[in-house]
Amino acid sequence: MKILIVDDEAINRTLLTNMLYNAGYTECVEAVDGIEAIETFIEEQPDLVLLDVVMPGLSGFDVAPKIRQLAKGPYLPILFITALEDKDSLVRCLEVGGNDFATKPFDRHILIAKIRAHLKIRALSEHVEQQNKSLRLFNQRVAREHAIVEHIFSHAIVNRPEVQTHFDCFLQPAETFNGDLFLCEASPSGGIYFIVGDFTGHGLASAIGALPVTRVFQELSQQGVSVSEIVSELNQILIKFLPSDMFMAAVVGEINAAGNRINLWQGGMPAVIIPATSNMAPRKVCSRHMALGVLEEHELNTDIDTVNLGHNEQLIICSDGLIEISNDDGDMLLEEGLAEIVKNQMIEEGVVDAKSLFERAKAHCATSTFQDDVTLVVFTSKPINMHLRNQVASAFPSVHEVTLDAEHLKQPDILPRVLQLAGQCEEMQGIRSIIFTVLSELFNNALEHGILKLDSKLKQDSAGFHQYYENREASLQALSRGRIIVRVESLPNRGKVLVSVEDSGNGFQWENKAYLAGAHFSNDECFGRGLPLIQTLCERVWFEKNGSKAICLLSTRQQ
């Protein structure tokens, strides 16, 4: 430590120097008057100043403020040494910038104790200043990194305005970065794909998972894949990139070009709400799957729900940040509370908009801020009218056929592999998701009824539904014989695709089936809806070989 001693008396300077040397402070510099004190201070930059009050020329009272102005670093202790004992003089020592004083004649023990105390304070001040400097640098680095990440997010996670205009959206992040996600992309068939996602937690750590999800979603949307394929691919990406304690609850959907049919996959999200046009309670489509990024591929269920909407009927999707708000009593809003708010808004206004719905829900909240990210998306059923990309001018006709034996049928990923093969036909991007649905239904019918000979009537209730799939798994594992032939033929000159699935079973009496005559089945039934669904998606459906071969004709110019 360097100490500056300022005194016009040489004996006092010598006495102080010896005292300090014996106490371990060996680096001392001296000044004989005020002018020299200021010059020496500038040159030596001492850690502590011992300053005499009464000196010729500039007094200590004059020098202290000037030194204080020159001291740009941490705390600089200035101790006055004086023979003055009146209170006014001692008070003035402190008022002009001094930190303490020692009266002459010096008490060595008291003076050294004061010097040590003030040097310790200076050391602490230097330490704090160093920490503050480190903190400022850290904050600058974090601010810069946030700016970079925000720039990336603002350019990477962007929905095309002409697509997003079909939705009424409201997003409110709990922090700078949003752990919720809303994406929408036009499909080659003239409809729209969309995702409403909610990552674990909120803030930057949660939002970072949106980057790979966005890229995969955009690429798959351009290919016209099915919702089930999107779900499967996103799950693999999240399993690979996210830590084990993070996942993404999601609603993944595809809206057809007419805007009146939506294929939905829901995992870990609040129920989708469909408001009633009367004062009746709204319909709800509940989530029946786990969030993405939790289950391995062979455990993931990609079954979808199909929601049909009337003209101007609405579909409401929200993240759990909205329904988990609490009132003063700690009661959460929950799905039932949100459904009641939707019902009241329909009664009063006849329509639901995202901003008003959020404000009504917010009135339930005990605080002005939300603890989690909030996302509200409202879709109103109407034709999409999306500009379609030009079809390939001279697409090749092609045929893809695969024969699957018992060992193939036992493989859990066999259907996705068949669908991937079928998707290689040119001019099929616009109806790929439809072909996925048709092939899935035909393949499952051929396997479960043609090969395994299961009875769908077992699925009349939840217990039977569970028993049905237990029987399916047991029969499939025991299967030693059986064959399914899948054939996909593209006829681009006619704008058609011919799909057939043939099994080695005994067939069935399809001529008398009511659903081929246009009958409609109740949504409450758990079986018998596959073939009617196929009939609505295809131009023509017929059977050959006593019902063991199903053939479907689809148009590649779906609207």
Short mmCIF file of N, CA and C in Angstrom, two decimals, residues 253-334:
data_model
loop_
_atom_site.label_atom_id
_atom_site.label_comp_id
_atom_site.label_asym_id
_atom_site.label_seq_id
_atom_site.Cartn_x
_atom_site.Cartn_y
_atom_site.Cartn_z
N GLY A 253 -52.29 -29.39 -36.57
CA GLY A 253 -53.51 -29.54 -37.36
C GLY A 253 -53.32 -29.25 -38.82
N GLU A 254 -54.24 -29.76 -39.62
CA GLU A 254 -54.31 -29.45 -41.04
C GLU A 254 -55.74 -29.09 -41.39
N ILE A 255 -55.92 -27.93 -42.01
CA ILE A 255 -57.24 -27.45 -42.43
C ILE A 255 -57.36 -27.69 -43.93
N ASN A 256 -58.48 -28.24 -44.36
CA ASN A 256 -58.64 -28.48 -45.80
C ASN A 256 -58.92 -27.17 -46.53
N ALA A 257 -58.87 -27.22 -47.86
CA ALA A 257 -59.01 -26.00 -48.65
C ALA A 257 -60.37 -25.34 -48.46
N ALA A 258 -61.39 -26.14 -48.17
CA ALA A 258 -62.73 -25.57 -47.94
C ALA A 258 -62.84 -24.93 -46.57
N GLY A 259 -61.89 -25.20 -45.70
CA GLY A 259 -61.90 -24.59 -44.37
C GLY A 259 -62.94 -25.17 -43.44
N ASN A 260 -63.47 -26.34 -43.76
CA ASN A 260 -64.54 -26.90 -42.93
C ASN A 260 -64.18 -28.24 -42.31
N ARG A 261 -62.96 -28.72 -42.57
CA ARG A 261 -62.53 -29.98 -41.95
C ARG A 261 -61.10 -29.83 -41.46
N ILE A 262 -60.87 -30.21 -40.19
CA ILE A 262 -59.55 -30.06 -39.58
C ILE A 262 -59.13 -31.39 -38.98
N ASN A 263 -57.96 -31.85 -39.39
CA ASN A 263 -57.35 -33.04 -38.76
C ASN A 263 -56.46 -32.55 -37.63
N LEU A 264 -56.71 -33.04 -36.42
CA LEU A 264 -56.02 -32.55 -35.22
C LEU A 264 -55.29 -33.67 -34.51
N TRP A 265 -54.07 -33.36 -34.08
CA TRP A 265 -53.36 -34.20 -33.11
C TRP A 265 -53.08 -33.32 -31.91
N GLN A 266 -53.46 -33.79 -30.71
CA GLN A 266 -53.29 -32.99 -29.50
C GLN A 266 -52.51 -33.79 -28.46
N GLY A 267 -51.43 -33.19 -27.97
CA GLY A 267 -50.63 -33.85 -26.95
C GLY A 267 -50.32 -32.91 -25.79
N GLY A 268 -50.94 -33.15 -24.64
CA GLY A 268 -50.63 -32.39 -23.43
C GLY A 268 -51.15 -30.98 -23.39
N MET A 269 -52.04 -30.60 -24.31
CA MET A 269 -52.58 -29.24 -24.37
C MET A 269 -54.00 -29.20 -23.82
N PRO A 270 -54.48 -28.00 -23.41
CA PRO A 270 -55.89 -27.88 -23.02
C PRO A 270 -56.81 -28.26 -24.17
N ALA A 271 -58.02 -28.63 -23.85
CA ALA A 271 -58.99 -29.04 -24.86
C ALA A 271 -59.22 -27.92 -25.88
N VAL A 272 -59.36 -28.31 -27.13
CA VAL A 272 -59.77 -27.37 -28.18
C VAL A 272 -61.26 -27.12 -28.03
N ILE A 273 -61.67 -25.86 -28.13
CA ILE A 273 -63.07 -25.48 -27.89
C ILE A 273 -63.72 -25.05 -29.20
N ILE A 274 -64.92 -25.54 -29.43
CA ILE A 274 -65.72 -25.14 -30.59
C ILE A 274 -66.98 -24.48 -30.05
N PRO A 275 -67.08 -23.14 -30.11
CA PRO A 275 -68.23 -22.43 -29.54
C PRO A 275 -69.53 -22.82 -30.22
N ALA A 276 -70.60 -22.85 -29.44
CA ALA A 276 -71.93 -23.10 -29.98
C ALA A 276 -72.54 -21.78 -30.41
N THR A 277 -73.33 -21.81 -31.48
CA THR A 277 -73.95 -20.59 -31.97
C THR A 277 -75.16 -20.19 -31.12
N SER A 278 -75.63 -21.09 -30.27
CA SER A 278 -76.73 -20.77 -29.35
C SER A 278 -76.16 -20.61 -27.96
N ASN A 279 -77.03 -20.63 -26.96
CA ASN A 279 -76.55 -20.50 -25.58
C ASN A 279 -76.15 -21.84 -24.98
N MET A 280 -75.98 -22.83 -25.84
CA MET A 280 -75.56 -24.15 -25.37
C MET A 280 -74.07 -24.12 -25.03
N ALA A 281 -73.64 -25.10 -24.26
CA ALA A 281 -72.23 -25.20 -23.91
C ALA A 281 -71.43 -25.53 -25.16
N PRO A 282 -70.23 -24.98 -25.29
CA PRO A 282 -69.41 -25.28 -26.47
C PRO A 282 -68.93 -26.72 -26.48
N ARG A 283 -68.63 -27.20 -27.68
CA ARG A 283 -68.03 -28.53 -27.82
C ARG A 283 -66.56 -28.46 -27.43
N LYS A 284 -66.03 -29.56 -26.94
CA LYS A 284 -64.62 -29.63 -26.59
C LYS A 284 -64.01 -30.90 -27.20
N VAL A 285 -62.83 -30.75 -27.77
CA VAL A 285 -62.06 -31.89 -28.26
C VAL A 285 -60.84 -31.99 -27.36
N CYS A 286 -60.84 -33.00 -26.51
CA CYS A 286 -59.80 -33.12 -25.49
C CYS A 286 -58.53 -33.78 -26.04
N SER A 287 -57.42 -33.39 -25.45
CA SER A 287 -56.15 -33.99 -25.80
C SER A 287 -56.11 -35.43 -25.31
N ARG A 288 -55.65 -36.34 -26.18
CA ARG A 288 -55.59 -37.76 -25.79
C ARG A 288 -54.20 -38.37 -25.98
N HIS A 289 -53.20 -37.48 -26.13
CA HIS A 289 -51.82 -37.96 -26.30
C HIS A 289 -50.90 -37.23 -25.34
N MET A 290 -49.71 -37.79 -25.15
CA MET A 290 -48.69 -37.12 -24.36
C MET A 290 -47.97 -36.08 -25.21
N ALA A 291 -47.28 -35.15 -24.54
CA ALA A 291 -46.56 -34.10 -25.24
C ALA A 291 -45.45 -34.69 -26.10
N LEU A 292 -44.97 -33.91 -27.07
CA LEU A 292 -43.89 -34.33 -27.95
C LEU A 292 -42.55 -34.21 -27.23
N GLY A 293 -41.66 -35.12 -27.53
CA GLY A 293 -40.35 -35.12 -26.88
C GLY A 293 -40.29 -35.96 -25.63
N VAL A 294 -41.32 -36.74 -25.36
CA VAL A 294 -41.38 -37.58 -24.15
C VAL A 294 -41.21 -39.05 -24.51
N LEU A 295 -42.01 -39.52 -25.47
CA LEU A 295 -42.03 -40.94 -25.81
C LEU A 295 -41.10 -41.25 -26.99
N GLU A 296 -40.53 -42.43 -26.97
CA GLU A 296 -39.76 -42.88 -28.11
C GLU A 296 -40.71 -43.17 -29.27
N GLU A 297 -40.13 -43.31 -30.46
CA GLU A 297 -40.94 -43.43 -31.66
C GLU A 297 -41.92 -44.62 -31.60
N HIS A 298 -41.45 -45.75 -31.10
CA HIS A 298 -42.32 -46.92 -31.07
C HIS A 298 -43.43 -46.80 -30.02
N GLU A 299 -43.31 -45.83 -29.10
CA GLU A 299 -44.34 -45.63 -28.08
C GLU A 299 -45.34 -44.55 -28.47
N LEU A 300 -45.00 -43.73 -29.46
CA LEU A 300 -45.81 -42.56 -29.80
C LEU A 300 -47.07 -42.97 -30.57
N ASN A 301 -48.20 -42.41 -30.16
CA ASN A 301 -49.47 -42.61 -30.86
C ASN A 301 -49.76 -41.39 -31.71
N THR A 302 -49.87 -41.57 -33.01
CA THR A 302 -50.08 -40.44 -33.92
C THR A 302 -51.51 -40.38 -34.45
N ASP A 303 -52.44 -41.09 -33.81
CA ASP A 303 -53.84 -41.05 -34.25
C ASP A 303 -54.38 -39.63 -34.15
N ILE A 304 -55.21 -39.25 -35.11
CA ILE A 304 -55.73 -37.89 -35.16
C ILE A 304 -57.24 -37.88 -34.94
N ASP A 305 -57.76 -36.71 -34.62
CA ASP A 305 -59.20 -36.47 -34.57
C ASP A 305 -59.57 -35.60 -35.75
N THR A 306 -60.70 -35.88 -36.36
CA THR A 306 -61.20 -35.05 -37.46
C THR A 306 -62.37 -34.22 -36.96
N VAL A 307 -62.25 -32.90 -37.09
CA VAL A 307 -63.27 -31.97 -36.62
C VAL A 307 -63.92 -31.32 -37.83
N ASN A 308 -65.22 -31.45 -37.94
CA ASN A 308 -65.98 -30.81 -39.02
C ASN A 308 -66.63 -29.54 -38.49
N LEU A 309 -66.49 -28.47 -39.23
CA LEU A 309 -67.04 -27.18 -38.83
C LEU A 309 -68.06 -26.69 -39.84
N GLY A 310 -69.14 -26.06 -39.34
CA GLY A 310 -70.08 -25.39 -40.22
C GLY A 310 -69.51 -24.04 -40.66
N HIS A 311 -70.18 -23.42 -41.62
CA HIS A 311 -69.70 -22.13 -42.12
C HIS A 311 -69.66 -21.11 -40.98
N ASN A 312 -68.51 -20.42 -40.83
CA ASN A 312 -68.27 -19.41 -39.80
C ASN A 312 -68.21 -19.98 -38.38
N GLU A 313 -68.24 -21.32 -38.26
CA GLU A 313 -68.05 -21.91 -36.93
C GLU A 313 -66.57 -21.77 -36.56
N GLN A 314 -66.29 -21.64 -35.28
CA GLN A 314 -64.94 -21.31 -34.84
C GLN A 314 -64.29 -22.45 -34.07
N LEU A 315 -62.96 -22.41 -34.09
CA LEU A 315 -62.14 -23.37 -33.34
C LEU A 315 -61.17 -22.56 -32.50
N ILE A 316 -61.12 -22.83 -31.18
CA ILE A 316 -60.30 -22.04 -30.26
C ILE A 316 -59.24 -22.95 -29.64
N ILE A 317 -57.98 -22.54 -29.74
CA ILE A 317 -56.86 -23.27 -29.16
C ILE A 317 -56.11 -22.34 -28.23
N CYS A 318 -55.74 -22.83 -27.05
CA CYS A 318 -54.98 -22.00 -26.11
C CYS A 318 -53.92 -22.84 -25.42
N SER A 319 -52.88 -22.16 -24.92
CA SER A 319 -51.87 -22.83 -24.10
C SER A 319 -52.32 -22.80 -22.65
N ASP A 320 -51.67 -23.62 -21.80
CA ASP A 320 -52.14 -23.73 -20.41
C ASP A 320 -51.83 -22.49 -19.58
N GLY A 321 -51.03 -21.56 -20.13
CA GLY A 321 -50.79 -20.31 -19.41
C GLY A 321 -52.05 -19.53 -19.17
N LEU A 322 -53.08 -19.73 -20.04
CA LEU A 322 -54.33 -19.00 -19.88
C LEU A 322 -55.24 -19.65 -18.85
N ILE A 323 -55.35 -20.96 -18.88
CA ILE A 323 -56.32 -21.62 -18.00
C ILE A 323 -55.77 -21.83 -16.60
N GLU A 324 -54.47 -21.60 -16.39
CA GLU A 324 -53.88 -21.80 -15.06
C GLU A 324 -53.79 -20.50 -14.25
N ILE A 325 -54.37 -19.41 -14.75
CA ILE A 325 -54.41 -18.18 -13.95
C ILE A 325 -55.34 -18.38 -12.77
N SER A 326 -55.03 -17.73 -11.65
CA SER A 326 -55.78 -17.93 -10.41
C SER A 326 -56.38 -16.62 -9.93
N ASN A 327 -57.52 -16.72 -9.23
CA ASN A 327 -58.15 -15.55 -8.64
C ASN A 327 -57.60 -15.34 -7.22
N ASP A 328 -58.19 -14.41 -6.49
CA ASP A 328 -57.70 -14.08 -5.15
C ASP A 328 -57.78 -15.26 -4.20
N ASP A 329 -58.69 -16.19 -4.46
CA ASP A 329 -58.83 -17.36 -3.58
C ASP A 329 -57.92 -18.51 -4.00
N GLY A 330 -57.15 -18.31 -5.06
CA GLY A 330 -56.25 -19.36 -5.51
C GLY A 330 -56.90 -20.36 -6.45
N ASP A 331 -58.13 -20.10 -6.88
CA ASP A 331 -58.84 -21.01 -7.78
C ASP A 331 -58.43 -20.74 -9.22
N MET A 332 -57.99 -21.78 -9.92
CA MET A 332 -57.60 -21.63 -11.32
C MET A 332 -58.81 -21.53 -12.23
N LEU A 333 -58.61 -20.91 -13.39
CA LEU A 333 -59.69 -20.78 -14.37
C LEU A 333 -60.06 -22.14 -14.94
N LEU A 334 -59.07 -22.93 -15.36
CA LEU A 334 -59.22 -24.28 -15.92
C LEU A 334 -60.07 -24.27 -17.19
#
